[in-house]
Short mmCIF file of C-alpha atoms in Angstrom, two decimals:
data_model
loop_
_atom_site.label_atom_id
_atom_site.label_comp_id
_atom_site.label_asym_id
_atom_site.label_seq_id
_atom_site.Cartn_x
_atom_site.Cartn_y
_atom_site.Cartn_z
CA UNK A 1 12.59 32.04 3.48
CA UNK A 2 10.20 29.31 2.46
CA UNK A 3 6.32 29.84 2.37
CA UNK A 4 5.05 26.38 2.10
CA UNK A 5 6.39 23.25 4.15
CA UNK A 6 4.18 21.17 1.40
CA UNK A 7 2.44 23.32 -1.44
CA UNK A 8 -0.32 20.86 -3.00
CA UNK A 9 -2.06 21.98 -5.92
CA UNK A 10 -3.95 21.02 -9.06
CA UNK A 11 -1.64 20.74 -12.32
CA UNK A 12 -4.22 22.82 -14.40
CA UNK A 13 -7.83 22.97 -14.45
CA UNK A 14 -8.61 19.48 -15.55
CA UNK A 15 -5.42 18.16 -13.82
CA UNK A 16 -5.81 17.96 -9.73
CA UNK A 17 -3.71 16.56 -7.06
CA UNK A 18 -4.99 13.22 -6.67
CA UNK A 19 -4.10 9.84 -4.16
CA UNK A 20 -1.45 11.93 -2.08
CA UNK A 21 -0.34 11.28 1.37
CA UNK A 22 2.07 13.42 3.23
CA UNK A 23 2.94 11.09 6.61
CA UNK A 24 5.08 11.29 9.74
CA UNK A 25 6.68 14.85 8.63
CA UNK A 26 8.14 17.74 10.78
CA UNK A 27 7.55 21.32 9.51
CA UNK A 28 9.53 24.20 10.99
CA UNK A 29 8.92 27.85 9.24
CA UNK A 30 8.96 31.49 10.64
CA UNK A 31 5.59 33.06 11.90
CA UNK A 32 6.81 36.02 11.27
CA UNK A 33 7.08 36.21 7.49
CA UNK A 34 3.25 36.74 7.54
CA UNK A 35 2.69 34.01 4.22
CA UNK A 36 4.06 31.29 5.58
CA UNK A 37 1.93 28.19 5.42
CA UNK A 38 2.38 24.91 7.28
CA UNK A 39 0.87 22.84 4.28
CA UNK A 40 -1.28 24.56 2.06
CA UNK A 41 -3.42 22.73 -0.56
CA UNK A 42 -5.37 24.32 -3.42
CA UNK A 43 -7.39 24.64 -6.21
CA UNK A 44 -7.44 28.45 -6.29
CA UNK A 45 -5.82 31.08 -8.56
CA UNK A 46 -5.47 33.00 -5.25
CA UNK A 47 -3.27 30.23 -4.04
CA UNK A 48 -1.49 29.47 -7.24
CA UNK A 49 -3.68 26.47 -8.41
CA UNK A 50 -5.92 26.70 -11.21
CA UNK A 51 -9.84 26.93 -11.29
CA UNK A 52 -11.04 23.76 -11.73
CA UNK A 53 -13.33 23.12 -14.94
CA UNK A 54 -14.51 19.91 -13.74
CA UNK A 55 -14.03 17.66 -11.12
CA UNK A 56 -10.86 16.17 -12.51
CA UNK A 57 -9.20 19.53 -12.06
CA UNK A 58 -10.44 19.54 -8.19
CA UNK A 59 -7.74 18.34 -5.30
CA UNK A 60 -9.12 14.44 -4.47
CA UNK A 61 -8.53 11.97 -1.93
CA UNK A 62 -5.26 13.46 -0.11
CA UNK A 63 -4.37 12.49 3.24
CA UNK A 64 -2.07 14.44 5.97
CA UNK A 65 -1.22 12.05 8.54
CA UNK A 66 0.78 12.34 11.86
CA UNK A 67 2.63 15.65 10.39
CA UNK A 68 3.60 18.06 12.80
CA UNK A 69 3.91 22.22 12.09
CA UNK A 70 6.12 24.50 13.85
CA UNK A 71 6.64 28.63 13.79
CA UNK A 72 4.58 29.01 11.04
CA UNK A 73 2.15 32.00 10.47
CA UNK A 74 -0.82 29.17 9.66
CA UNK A 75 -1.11 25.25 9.95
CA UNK A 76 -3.13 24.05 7.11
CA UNK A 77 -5.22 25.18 4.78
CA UNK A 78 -7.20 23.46 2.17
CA UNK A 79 -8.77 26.19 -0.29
CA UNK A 80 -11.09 23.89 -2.69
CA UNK A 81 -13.51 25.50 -5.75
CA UNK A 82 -17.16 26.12 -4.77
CA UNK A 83 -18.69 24.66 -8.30
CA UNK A 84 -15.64 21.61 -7.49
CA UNK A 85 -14.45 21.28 -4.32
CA UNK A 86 -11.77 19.01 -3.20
CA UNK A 87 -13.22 16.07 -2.24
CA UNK A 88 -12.55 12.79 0.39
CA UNK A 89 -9.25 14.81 2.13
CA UNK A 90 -8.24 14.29 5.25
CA UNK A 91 -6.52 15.64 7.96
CA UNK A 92 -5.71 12.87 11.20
CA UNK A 93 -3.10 12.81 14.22
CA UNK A 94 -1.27 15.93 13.44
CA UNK A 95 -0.03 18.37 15.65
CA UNK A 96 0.01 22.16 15.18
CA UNK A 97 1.99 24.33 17.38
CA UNK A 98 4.59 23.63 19.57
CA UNK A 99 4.31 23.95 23.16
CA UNK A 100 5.39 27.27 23.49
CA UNK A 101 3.33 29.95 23.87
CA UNK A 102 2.29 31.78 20.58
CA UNK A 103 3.91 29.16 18.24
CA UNK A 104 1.35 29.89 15.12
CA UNK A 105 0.48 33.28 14.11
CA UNK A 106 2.39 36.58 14.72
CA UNK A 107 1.22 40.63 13.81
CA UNK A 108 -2.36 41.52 12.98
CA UNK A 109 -3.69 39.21 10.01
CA UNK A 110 -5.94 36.40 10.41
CA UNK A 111 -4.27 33.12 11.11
CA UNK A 112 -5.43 29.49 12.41
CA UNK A 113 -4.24 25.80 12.86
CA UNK A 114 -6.11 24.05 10.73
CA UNK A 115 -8.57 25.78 7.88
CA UNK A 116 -10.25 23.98 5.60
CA UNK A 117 -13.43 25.62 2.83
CA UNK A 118 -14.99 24.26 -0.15
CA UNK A 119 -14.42 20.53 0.46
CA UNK A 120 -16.85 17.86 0.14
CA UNK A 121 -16.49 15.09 2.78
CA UNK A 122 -13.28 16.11 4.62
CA UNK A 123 -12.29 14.81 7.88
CA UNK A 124 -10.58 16.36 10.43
CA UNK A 125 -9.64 14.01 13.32
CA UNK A 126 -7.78 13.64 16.26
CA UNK A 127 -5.44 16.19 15.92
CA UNK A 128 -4.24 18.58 18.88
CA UNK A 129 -4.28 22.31 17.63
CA UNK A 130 -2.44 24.99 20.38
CA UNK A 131 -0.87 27.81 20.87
CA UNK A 132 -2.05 29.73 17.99
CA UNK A 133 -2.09 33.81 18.54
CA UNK A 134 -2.78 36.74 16.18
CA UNK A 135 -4.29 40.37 16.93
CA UNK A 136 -7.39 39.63 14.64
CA UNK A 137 -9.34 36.88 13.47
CA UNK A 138 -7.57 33.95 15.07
CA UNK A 139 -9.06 30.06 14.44
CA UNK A 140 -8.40 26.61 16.02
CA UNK A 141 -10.16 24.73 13.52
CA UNK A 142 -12.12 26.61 10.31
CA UNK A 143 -14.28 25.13 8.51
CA UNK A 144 -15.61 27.20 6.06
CA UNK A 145 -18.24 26.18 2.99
CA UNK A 146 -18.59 22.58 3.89
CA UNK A 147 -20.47 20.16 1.19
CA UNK A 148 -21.59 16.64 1.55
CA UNK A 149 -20.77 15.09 5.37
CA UNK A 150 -17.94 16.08 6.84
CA UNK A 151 -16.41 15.13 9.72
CA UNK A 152 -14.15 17.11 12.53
CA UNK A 153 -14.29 15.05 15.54
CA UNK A 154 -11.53 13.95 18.42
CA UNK A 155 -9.53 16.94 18.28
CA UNK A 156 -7.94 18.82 21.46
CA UNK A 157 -7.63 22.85 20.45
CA UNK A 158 -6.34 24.57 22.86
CA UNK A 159 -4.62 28.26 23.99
CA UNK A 160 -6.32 30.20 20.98
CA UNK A 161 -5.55 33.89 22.12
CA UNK A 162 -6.27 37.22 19.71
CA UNK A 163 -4.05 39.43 21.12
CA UNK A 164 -5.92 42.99 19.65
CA UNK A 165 -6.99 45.37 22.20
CA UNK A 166 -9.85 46.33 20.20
CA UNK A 167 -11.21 42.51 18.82
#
């Protein structure tokens, strides 16, 4: 099974993923292998990027336009460097989960549709987020350590549901 619909990631710690644009893409996983990511981009040893020495080795400038995600345990997650977060990424027009019921997500771990910490001036716009379910922490839209101005504005999130007894 594939983990990643699109793994982006810095090349080495002086050596990030710069200028990229993933466009007009459908991605179609399974929720319930548990580390499946929509598109995941990073900067993080935890993710399988490297720690960023300097702001060379930070993600920069990537765009994810009009991509839709499918039966996948998470949409997208951008997991930047506190001392050099990613920088001017966006995320616009995309749509994650289908319109089924409980499309993104599945068991007991955390999950969301569109997660994005340590990033300096991200946007996040007009993108429709639904259907995500998971019997703990469950997100529409996380944003999580923010620097500079960003930006999440025009989205529709909708049918979030934690499914725990006890949450």
């Amino acid at each position: 099974q594939m983990e990643y619909g699109y793994l982006v990631r810095n090349g080495s710690a002086t050596n990030g993923a710069q200028f990229n644009s993933i466009s007009n893409c459908k991605i179609t996983l399974n929720r319930t292998n548990t580390g499946t990511r929509g598109i995941l981009q990073t900067a993080s040893v935890t993710g399988g990027g490297f720690t960023p020495t300097s702001l060379l080795g930070s993600n920069a400038t990537n765009s994810y336009l009009n991509d839709t995600i499918n039966n996948s345990y998470t949409g997208i997650y951008f997991l930047g460097n506190a001392t050099y977060p990613d920088a001017t990424c966006s995320i616009s027009g995309c749509e994650i989960g289908a319109n089924a019921g409980n499309d993104i997500g599945y068991g007991t771990a955390q999950t969301w549709g569109i997660r994005v910490a340590n990033q300096n001036g991200v946007i996040v716009d007009d993108n429709l987020v639904r259907n995500v379910t998971a019997g703990s922490t469950t997100d529409g839209i996380f944003l999580e350590l923010g620097q500079g101005t960003c930006q999440i504005s025009n989205n529709v999130v909708m049918a979030i549901r934690n499914s725990s007894a006890t949450s």
